[in-house]
mmCIF file of C-alpha atoms in Angstrom:
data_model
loop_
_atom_site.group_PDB
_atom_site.id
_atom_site.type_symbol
_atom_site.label_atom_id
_atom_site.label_comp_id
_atom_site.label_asym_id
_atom_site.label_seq_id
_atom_site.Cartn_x
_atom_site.Cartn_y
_atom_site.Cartn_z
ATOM 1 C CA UNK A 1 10.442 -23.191 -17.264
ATOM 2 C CA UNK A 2 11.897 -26.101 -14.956
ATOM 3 C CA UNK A 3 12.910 -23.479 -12.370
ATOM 4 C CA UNK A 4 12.678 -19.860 -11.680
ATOM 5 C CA UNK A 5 14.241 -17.063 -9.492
ATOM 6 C CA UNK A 6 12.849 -15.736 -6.652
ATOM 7 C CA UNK A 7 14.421 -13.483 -3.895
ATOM 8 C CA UNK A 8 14.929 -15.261 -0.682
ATOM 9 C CA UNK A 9 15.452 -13.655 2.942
ATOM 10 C CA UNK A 10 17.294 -15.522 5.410
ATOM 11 C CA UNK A 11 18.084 -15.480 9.225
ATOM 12 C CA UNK A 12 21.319 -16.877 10.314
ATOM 13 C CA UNK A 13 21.955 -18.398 13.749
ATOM 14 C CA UNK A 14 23.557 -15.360 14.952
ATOM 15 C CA UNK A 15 19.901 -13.365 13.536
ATOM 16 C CA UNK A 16 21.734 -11.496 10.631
ATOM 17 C CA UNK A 17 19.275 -10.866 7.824
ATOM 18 C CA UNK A 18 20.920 -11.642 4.603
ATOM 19 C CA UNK A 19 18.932 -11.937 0.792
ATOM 20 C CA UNK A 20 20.005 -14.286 -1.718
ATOM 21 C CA UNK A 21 19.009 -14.736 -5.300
ATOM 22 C CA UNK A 22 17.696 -18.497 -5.225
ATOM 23 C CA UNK A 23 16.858 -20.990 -8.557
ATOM 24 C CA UNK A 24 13.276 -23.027 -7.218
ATOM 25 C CA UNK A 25 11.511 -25.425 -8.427
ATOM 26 C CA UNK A 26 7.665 -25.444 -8.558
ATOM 27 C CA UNK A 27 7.933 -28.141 -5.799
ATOM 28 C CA UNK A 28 9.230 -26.295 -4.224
ATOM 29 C CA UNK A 29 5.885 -23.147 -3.437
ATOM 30 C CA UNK A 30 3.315 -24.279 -1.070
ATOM 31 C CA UNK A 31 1.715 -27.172 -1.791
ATOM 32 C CA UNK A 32 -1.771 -25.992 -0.220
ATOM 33 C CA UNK A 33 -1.521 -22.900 -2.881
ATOM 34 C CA UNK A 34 -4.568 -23.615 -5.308
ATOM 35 C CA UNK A 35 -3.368 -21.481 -8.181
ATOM 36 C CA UNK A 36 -0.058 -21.355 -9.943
ATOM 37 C CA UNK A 37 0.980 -17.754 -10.850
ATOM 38 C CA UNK A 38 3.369 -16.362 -13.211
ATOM 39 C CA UNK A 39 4.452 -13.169 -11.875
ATOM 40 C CA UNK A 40 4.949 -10.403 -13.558
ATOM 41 C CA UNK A 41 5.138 -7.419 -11.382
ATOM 42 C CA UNK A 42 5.360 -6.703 -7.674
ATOM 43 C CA UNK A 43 6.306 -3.648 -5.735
ATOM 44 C CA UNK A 44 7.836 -2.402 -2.087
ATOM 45 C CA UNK A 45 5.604 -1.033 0.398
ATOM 46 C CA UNK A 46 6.659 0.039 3.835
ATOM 47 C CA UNK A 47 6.122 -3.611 5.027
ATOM 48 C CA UNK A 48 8.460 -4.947 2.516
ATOM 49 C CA UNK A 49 10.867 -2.787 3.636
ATOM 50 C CA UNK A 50 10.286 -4.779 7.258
ATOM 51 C CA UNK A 51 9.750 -8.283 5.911
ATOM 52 C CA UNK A 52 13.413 -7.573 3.758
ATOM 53 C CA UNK A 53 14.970 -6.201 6.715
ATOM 54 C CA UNK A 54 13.609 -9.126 9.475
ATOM 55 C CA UNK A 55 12.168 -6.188 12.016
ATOM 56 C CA UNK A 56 8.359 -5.609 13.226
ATOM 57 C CA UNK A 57 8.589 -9.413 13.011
ATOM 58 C CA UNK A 58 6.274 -10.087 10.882
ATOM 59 C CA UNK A 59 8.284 -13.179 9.160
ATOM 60 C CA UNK A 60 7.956 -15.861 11.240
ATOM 61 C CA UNK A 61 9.956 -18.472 9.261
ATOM 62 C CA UNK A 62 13.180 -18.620 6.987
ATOM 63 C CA UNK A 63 14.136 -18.659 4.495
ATOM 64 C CA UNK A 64 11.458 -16.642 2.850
ATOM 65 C CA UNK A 65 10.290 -15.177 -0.187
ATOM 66 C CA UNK A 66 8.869 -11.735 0.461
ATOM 67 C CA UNK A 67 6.584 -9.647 -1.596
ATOM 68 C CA UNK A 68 3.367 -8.849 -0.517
ATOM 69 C CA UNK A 69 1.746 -7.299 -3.924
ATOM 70 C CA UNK A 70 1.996 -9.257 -6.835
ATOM 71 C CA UNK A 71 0.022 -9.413 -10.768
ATOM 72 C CA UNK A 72 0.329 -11.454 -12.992
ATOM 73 C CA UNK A 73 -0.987 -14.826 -14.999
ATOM 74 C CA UNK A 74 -2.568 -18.033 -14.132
ATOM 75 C CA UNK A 75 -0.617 -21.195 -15.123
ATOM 76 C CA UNK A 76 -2.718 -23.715 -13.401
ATOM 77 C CA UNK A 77 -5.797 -23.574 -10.990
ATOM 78 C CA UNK A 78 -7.176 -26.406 -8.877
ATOM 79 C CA UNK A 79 -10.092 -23.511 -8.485
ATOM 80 C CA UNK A 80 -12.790 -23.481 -11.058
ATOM 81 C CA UNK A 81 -12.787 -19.320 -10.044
ATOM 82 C CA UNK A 82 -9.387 -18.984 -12.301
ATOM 83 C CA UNK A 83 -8.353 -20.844 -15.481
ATOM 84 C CA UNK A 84 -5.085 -20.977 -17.443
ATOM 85 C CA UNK A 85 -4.135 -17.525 -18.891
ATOM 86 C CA UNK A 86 -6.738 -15.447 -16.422
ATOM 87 C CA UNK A 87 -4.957 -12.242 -15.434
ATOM 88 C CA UNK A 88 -4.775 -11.506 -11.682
ATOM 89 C CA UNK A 89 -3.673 -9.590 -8.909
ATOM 90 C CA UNK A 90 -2.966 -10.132 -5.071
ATOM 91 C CA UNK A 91 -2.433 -7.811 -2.383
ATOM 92 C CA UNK A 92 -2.617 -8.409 1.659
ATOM 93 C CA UNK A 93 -3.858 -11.335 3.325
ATOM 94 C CA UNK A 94 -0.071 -11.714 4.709
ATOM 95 C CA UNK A 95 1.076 -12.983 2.174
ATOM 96 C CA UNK A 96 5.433 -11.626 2.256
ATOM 97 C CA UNK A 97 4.521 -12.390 5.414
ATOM 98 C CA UNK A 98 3.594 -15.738 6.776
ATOM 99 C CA UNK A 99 3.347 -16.990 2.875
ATOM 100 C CA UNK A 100 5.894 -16.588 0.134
ATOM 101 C CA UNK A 101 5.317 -13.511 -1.632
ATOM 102 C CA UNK A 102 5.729 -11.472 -5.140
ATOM 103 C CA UNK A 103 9.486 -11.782 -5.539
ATOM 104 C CA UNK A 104 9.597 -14.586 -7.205
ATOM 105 C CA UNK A 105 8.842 -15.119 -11.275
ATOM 106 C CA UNK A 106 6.213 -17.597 -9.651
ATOM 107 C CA UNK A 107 3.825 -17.853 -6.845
ATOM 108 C CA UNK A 108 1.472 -20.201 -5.513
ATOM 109 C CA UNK A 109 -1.780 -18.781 -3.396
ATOM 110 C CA UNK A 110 -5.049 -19.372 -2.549
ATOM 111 C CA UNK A 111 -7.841 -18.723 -4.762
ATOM 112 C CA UNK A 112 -9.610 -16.726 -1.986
ATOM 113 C CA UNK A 113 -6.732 -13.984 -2.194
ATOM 114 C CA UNK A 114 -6.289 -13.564 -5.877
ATOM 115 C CA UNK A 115 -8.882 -10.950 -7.811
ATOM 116 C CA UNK A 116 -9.347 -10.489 -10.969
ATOM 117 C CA UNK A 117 -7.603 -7.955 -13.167
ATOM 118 C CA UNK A 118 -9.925 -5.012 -14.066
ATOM 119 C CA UNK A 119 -10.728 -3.999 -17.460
ATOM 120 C CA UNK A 120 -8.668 -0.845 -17.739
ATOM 121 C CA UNK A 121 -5.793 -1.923 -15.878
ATOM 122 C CA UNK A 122 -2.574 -3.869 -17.277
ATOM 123 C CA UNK A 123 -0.104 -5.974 -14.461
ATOM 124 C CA UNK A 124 2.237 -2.860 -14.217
ATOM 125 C CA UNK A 125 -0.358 -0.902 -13.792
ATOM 126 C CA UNK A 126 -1.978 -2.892 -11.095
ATOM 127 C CA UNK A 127 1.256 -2.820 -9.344
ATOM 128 C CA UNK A 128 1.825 0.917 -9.253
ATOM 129 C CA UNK A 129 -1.056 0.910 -7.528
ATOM 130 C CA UNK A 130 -0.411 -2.190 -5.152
ATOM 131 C CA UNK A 131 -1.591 -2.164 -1.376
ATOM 132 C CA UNK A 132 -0.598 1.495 -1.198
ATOM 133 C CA UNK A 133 -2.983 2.248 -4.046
ATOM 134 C CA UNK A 134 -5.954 0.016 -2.359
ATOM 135 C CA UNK A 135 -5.594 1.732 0.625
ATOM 136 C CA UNK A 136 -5.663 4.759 -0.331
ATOM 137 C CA UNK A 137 -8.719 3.943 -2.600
ATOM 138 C CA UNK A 138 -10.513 2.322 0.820
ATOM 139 C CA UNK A 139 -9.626 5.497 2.649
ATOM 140 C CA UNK A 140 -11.528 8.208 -0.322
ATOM 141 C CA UNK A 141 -14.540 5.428 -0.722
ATOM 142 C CA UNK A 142 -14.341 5.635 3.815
ATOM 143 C CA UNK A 143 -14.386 9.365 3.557
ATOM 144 C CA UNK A 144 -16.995 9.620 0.999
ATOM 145 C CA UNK A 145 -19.265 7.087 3.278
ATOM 146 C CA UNK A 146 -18.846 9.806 5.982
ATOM 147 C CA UNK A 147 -20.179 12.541 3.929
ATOM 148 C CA UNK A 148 -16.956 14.134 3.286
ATOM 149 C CA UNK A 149 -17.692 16.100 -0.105
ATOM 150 C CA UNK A 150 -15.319 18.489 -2.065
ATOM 151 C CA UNK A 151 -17.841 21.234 -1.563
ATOM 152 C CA UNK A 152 -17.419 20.883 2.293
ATOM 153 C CA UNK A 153 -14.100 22.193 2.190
ATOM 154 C CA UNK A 154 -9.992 21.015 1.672
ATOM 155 C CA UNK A 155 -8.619 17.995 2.469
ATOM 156 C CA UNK A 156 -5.572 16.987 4.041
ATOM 157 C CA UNK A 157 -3.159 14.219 2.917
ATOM 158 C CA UNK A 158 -0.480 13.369 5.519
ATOM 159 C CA UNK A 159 2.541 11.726 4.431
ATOM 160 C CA UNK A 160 1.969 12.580 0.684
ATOM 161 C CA UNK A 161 4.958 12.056 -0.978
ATOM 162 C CA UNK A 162 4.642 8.121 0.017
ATOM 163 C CA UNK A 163 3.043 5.543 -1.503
ATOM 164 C CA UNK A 164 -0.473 5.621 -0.533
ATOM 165 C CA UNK A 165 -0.266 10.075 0.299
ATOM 166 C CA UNK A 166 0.933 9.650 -3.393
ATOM 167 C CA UNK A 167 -2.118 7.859 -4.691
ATOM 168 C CA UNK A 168 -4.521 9.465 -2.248
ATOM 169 C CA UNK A 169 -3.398 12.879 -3.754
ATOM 170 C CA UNK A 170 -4.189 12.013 -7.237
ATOM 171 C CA UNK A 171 -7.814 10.036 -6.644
ATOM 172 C CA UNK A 172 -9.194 13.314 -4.172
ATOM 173 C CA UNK A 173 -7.507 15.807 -7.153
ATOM 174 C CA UNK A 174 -9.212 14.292 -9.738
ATOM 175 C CA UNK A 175 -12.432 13.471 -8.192
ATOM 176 C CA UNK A 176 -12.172 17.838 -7.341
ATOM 177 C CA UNK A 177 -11.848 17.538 -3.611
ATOM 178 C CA UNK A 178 -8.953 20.724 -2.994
ATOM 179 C CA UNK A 179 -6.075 18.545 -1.412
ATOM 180 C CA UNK A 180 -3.779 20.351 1.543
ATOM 181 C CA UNK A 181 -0.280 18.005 0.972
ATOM 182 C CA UNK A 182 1.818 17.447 4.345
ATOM 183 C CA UNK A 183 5.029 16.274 3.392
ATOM 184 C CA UNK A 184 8.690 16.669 4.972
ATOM 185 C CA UNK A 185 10.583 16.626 1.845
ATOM 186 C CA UNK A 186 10.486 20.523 0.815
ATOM 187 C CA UNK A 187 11.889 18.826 -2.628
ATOM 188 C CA UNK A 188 8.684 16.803 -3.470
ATOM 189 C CA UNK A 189 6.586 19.929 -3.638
ATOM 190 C CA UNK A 190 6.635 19.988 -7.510
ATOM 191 C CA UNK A 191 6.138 16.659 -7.676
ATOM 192 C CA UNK A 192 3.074 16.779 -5.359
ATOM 193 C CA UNK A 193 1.574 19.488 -7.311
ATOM 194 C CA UNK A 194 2.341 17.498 -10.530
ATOM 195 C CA UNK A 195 -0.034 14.948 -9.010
ATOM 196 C CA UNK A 196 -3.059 17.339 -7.809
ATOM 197 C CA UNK A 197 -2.295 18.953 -4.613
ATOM 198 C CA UNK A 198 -3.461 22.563 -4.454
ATOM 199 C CA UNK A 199 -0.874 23.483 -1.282
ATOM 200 C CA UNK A 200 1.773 22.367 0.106
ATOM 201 C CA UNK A 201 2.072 21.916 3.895
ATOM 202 C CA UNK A 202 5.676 21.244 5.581
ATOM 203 C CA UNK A 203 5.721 18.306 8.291
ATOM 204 C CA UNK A 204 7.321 20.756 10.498
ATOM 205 C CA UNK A 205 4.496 23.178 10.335
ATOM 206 C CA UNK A 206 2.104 20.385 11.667
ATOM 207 C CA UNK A 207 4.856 19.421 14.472
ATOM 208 C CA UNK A 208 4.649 22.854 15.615
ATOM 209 C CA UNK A 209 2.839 24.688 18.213
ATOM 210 C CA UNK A 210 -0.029 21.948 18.696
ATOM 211 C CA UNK A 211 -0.756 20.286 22.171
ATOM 212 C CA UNK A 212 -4.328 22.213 21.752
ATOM 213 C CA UNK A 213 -7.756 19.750 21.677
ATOM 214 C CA UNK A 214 -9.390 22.240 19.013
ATOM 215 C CA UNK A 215 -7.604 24.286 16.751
ATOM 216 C CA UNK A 216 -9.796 26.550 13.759
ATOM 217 C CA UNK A 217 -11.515 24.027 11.655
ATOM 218 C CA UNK A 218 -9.296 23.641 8.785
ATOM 219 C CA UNK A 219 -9.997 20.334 6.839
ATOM 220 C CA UNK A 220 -13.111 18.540 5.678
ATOM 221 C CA UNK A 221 -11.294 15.452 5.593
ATOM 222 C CA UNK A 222 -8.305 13.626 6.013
ATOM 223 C CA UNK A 223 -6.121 10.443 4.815
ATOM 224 C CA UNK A 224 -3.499 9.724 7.577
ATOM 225 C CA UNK A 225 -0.452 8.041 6.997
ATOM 226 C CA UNK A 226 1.696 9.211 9.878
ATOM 227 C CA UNK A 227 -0.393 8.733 12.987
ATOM 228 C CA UNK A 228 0.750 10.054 16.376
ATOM 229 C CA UNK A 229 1.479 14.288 16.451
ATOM 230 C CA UNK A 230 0.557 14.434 13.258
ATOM 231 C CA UNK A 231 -2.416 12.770 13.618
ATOM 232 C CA UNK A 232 -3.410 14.317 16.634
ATOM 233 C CA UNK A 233 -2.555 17.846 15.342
ATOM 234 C CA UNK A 234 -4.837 16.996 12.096
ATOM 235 C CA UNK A 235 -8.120 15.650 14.485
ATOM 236 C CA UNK A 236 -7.856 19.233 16.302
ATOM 237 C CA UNK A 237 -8.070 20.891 12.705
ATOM 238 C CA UNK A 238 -10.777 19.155 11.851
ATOM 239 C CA UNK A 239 -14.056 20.789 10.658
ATOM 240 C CA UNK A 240 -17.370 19.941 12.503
ATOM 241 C CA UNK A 241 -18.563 16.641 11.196
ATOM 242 C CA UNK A 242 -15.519 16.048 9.630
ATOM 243 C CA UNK A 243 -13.719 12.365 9.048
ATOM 244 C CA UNK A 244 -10.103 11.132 9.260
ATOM 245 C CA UNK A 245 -9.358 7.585 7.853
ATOM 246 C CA UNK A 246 -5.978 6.151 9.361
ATOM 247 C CA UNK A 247 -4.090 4.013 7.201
ATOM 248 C CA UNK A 248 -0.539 4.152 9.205
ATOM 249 C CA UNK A 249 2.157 4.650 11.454
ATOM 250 C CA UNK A 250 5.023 5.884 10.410
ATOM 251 C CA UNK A 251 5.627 8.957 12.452
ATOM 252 C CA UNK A 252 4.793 6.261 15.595
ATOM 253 C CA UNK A 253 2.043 4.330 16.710
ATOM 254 C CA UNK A 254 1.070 6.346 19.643
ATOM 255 C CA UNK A 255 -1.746 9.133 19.513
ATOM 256 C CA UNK A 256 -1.205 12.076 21.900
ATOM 257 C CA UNK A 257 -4.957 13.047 21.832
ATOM 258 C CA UNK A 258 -8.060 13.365 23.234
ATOM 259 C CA UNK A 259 -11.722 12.557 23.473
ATOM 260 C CA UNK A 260 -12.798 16.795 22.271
ATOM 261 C CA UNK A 261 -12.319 17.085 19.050
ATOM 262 C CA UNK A 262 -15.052 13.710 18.899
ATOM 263 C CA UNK A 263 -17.432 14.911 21.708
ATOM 264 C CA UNK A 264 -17.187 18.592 20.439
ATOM 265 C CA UNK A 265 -17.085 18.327 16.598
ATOM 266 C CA UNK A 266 -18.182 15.135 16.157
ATOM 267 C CA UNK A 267 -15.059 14.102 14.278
ATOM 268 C CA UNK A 268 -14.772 10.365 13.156
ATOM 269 C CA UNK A 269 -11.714 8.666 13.441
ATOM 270 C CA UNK A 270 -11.690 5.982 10.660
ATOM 271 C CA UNK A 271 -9.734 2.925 10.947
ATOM 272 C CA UNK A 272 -8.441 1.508 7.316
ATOM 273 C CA UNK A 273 -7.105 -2.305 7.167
ATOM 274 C CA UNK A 274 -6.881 -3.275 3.469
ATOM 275 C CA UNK A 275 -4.569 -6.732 4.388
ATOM 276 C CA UNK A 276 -7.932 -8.975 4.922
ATOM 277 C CA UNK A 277 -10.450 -6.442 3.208
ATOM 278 C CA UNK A 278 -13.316 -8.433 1.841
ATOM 279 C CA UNK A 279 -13.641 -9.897 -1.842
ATOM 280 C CA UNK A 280 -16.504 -7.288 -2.438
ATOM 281 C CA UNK A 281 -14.435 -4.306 -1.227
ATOM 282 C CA UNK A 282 -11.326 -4.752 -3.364
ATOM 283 C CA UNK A 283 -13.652 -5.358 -6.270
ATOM 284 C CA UNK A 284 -15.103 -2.167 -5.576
ATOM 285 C CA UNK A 285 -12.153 -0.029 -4.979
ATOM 286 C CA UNK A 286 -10.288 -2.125 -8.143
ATOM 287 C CA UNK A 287 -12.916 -0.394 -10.273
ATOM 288 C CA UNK A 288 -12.595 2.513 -8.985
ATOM 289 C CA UNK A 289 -9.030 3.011 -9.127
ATOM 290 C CA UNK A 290 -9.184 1.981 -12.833
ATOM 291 C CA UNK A 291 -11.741 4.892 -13.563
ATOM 292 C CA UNK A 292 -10.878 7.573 -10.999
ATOM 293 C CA UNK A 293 -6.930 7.867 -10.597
ATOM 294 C CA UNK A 294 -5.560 9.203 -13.509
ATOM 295 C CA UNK A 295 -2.766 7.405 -15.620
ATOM 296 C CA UNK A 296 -0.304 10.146 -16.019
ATOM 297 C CA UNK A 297 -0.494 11.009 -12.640
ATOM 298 C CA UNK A 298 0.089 6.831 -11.873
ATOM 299 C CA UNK A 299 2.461 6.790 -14.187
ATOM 300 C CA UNK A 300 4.417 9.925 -12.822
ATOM 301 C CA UNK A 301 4.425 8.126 -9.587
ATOM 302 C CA UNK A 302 5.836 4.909 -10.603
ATOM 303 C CA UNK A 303 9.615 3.879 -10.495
ATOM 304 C CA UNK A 304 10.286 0.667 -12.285
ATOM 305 C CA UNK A 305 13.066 -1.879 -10.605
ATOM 306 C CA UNK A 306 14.405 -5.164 -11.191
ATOM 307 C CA UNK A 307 14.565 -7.853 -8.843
ATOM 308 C CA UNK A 308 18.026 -7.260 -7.796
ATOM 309 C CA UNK A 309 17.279 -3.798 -6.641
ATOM 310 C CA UNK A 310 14.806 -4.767 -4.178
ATOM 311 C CA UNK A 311 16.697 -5.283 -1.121
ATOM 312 C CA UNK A 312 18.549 -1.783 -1.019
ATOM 313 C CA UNK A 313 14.686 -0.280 -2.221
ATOM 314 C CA UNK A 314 13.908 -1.991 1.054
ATOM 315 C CA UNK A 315 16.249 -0.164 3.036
ATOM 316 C CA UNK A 316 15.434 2.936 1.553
ATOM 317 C CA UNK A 317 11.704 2.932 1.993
ATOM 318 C CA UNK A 318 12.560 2.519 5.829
ATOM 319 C CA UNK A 319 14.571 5.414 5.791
ATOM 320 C CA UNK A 320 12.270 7.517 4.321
ATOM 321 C CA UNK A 321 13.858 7.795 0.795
ATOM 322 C CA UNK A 322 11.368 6.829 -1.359
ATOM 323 C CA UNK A 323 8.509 8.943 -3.491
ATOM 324 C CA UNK A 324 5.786 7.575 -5.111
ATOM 325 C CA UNK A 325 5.701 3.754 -5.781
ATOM 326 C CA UNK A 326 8.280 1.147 -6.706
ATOM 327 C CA UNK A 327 6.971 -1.347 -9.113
ATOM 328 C CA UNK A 328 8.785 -4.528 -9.535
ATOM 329 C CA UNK A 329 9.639 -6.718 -12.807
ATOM 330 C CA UNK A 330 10.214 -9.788 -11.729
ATOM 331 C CA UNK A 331 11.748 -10.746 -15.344
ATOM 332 C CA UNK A 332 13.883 -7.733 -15.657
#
């Protein structure tokens, strides 16, 4: 193929954000990239809903391919790690960001970012899982570090009809944790249950009547999405010796809190960062993902879109609109 199509985002004078469908030429990827990939899926986290839409500035240059998942198969490596055909996947280490990303039928990274597909896993499948998926994966294998066992009681998933609350959901159902679901879209309650979630818990429930430093121990554990209230409200329901891993901030980055519930209870507060996560670590969690999260359940989660659709996906994950994951096919 003597060119390809790739997404592009660009910033006009007057700073209007506006996408473009784009022919490139290999030339034209970063020459500093040591592996030539043929994509063949990505997918739209939260982040590619900012890196479409120019805000949290985390694009620093235009035009720009975004994209910050990707799988798919090595053309050409100047890497002895990867060789022609080798099936891979990428997520974090900025790239969508500060590197061209996944929408694009090609992509040209560092070696150091790339992993190898699993055994168990095909490029679609890699995708539905994506950075939401390793996340959430980082956050059960953080929880399970901290002792946090399904006999010690239920476990709450905040934000659980998005991407990683999706995931998270199905890896603590079928690993027989008893998951508590927070989610404010009443609608998504079958859909929750479909993926393993033994109750049901409406945002506005865990909005209301907090401001307390201990509440009655409720929860074992917890995988936080939201952050602030809701994050606050969850670390004063937490049992003694209980852990919450914090993966983001969509309900706001602040944390109306205070030092009790980890004095008191001796509640940890785990932080989860899965863009520059080591080599070793995504190995670990890739293998577990492939064994642990259930394919129907994956597969029940997944939305498949082409290229085109991407920018209004974008918009929509911002807004809240979105259940489950959004896989990609970059050849559609």
């Amino acid at each position: 193929m003597s060119s390809f199509k790739a997404l592009m985002v660009h910033r006009d004078e007057d700073k209007t954000i506006r996408h473009e469908m784009t022919e490139l030429q290999h030339g034209d990827l970063p020459a500093d990239g040591e592996v030539l990939v043929a994509v063949k899926y990505s997918t739209v986290n939260y982040k590619d809903g900012l890196c479409l839409s120019g805000k949290g500035g985390l694009v620093r240059n235009y035009p720009h391919i975004p994209g910050i998942d990707f799988a798919g198969e090595v053309v050409s490596s100047s890497d002895k790690r990867y060789k022609q055909g080798d099936l891979v996947a990428l997520t974090g280490w900025r790239v969508g960001e500060i590197w061209w990303g996944g929408y694009a039928q090609f992509a040209k990274v560092r070696a150091d970012w790339l992993v190898p597909l699993v055994d168990g896993l095909d490029c679609q499948q890699a995708m539905a899982i994506g950075t939401a998926g390793m996340t959430a994966m980082l956050s059960v294998l953080a929880l399970e570090d901290a002792g946090v066992t399904p006999d010690k009681g239920p476990v709450l998933v905040t934000g659980a009809a998005g991407g990683v609350g999706s995931v998270a959901t199905a890896l603590l159902a079928a690993r027989g944790y008893a998951v508590t679901a927070v989610t404010g879209r009443p609608e998504s309650a079958d859909y929750l249950r479909g993926l393993g979630a033994n109750d049901i818990l409406a945002r506005a429930e865990m909005l209301e009547g907090g401001g307390r430093p201990l509440e009655s121990e409720s929860w074992a554990g917890c995988i936080d999405s939201v952050g602030s209230t809701i994050l606050a409200r969850a670390l004063a329901q937490m049992q003694y010796g209980g852990a919450v891993a914090t993966v983001g901030l969509a309900g706001g980055a602040d944390l109306p809190t205070t030092v009790i519930p980890f004095i008191i209870r001796g509640v940890s507060l785990l932080g989860i960062d899965s863009v520059m996560a080591s080599y070793d670590r995504r190995i670990v969690a890739w293998n577990r993902l492939a064994s642990d999260l259930p394919k129907p359940q994956l597969l029940a989660a997944t939305t498949v879109i082409g290229l085109d659709d991407v920018p209004s996906a974008g918009a929509d994950i911002l807004a809240g609109k979105v259940q489950g994951r959004l896989v990609v096919d970059v050849n559609a």
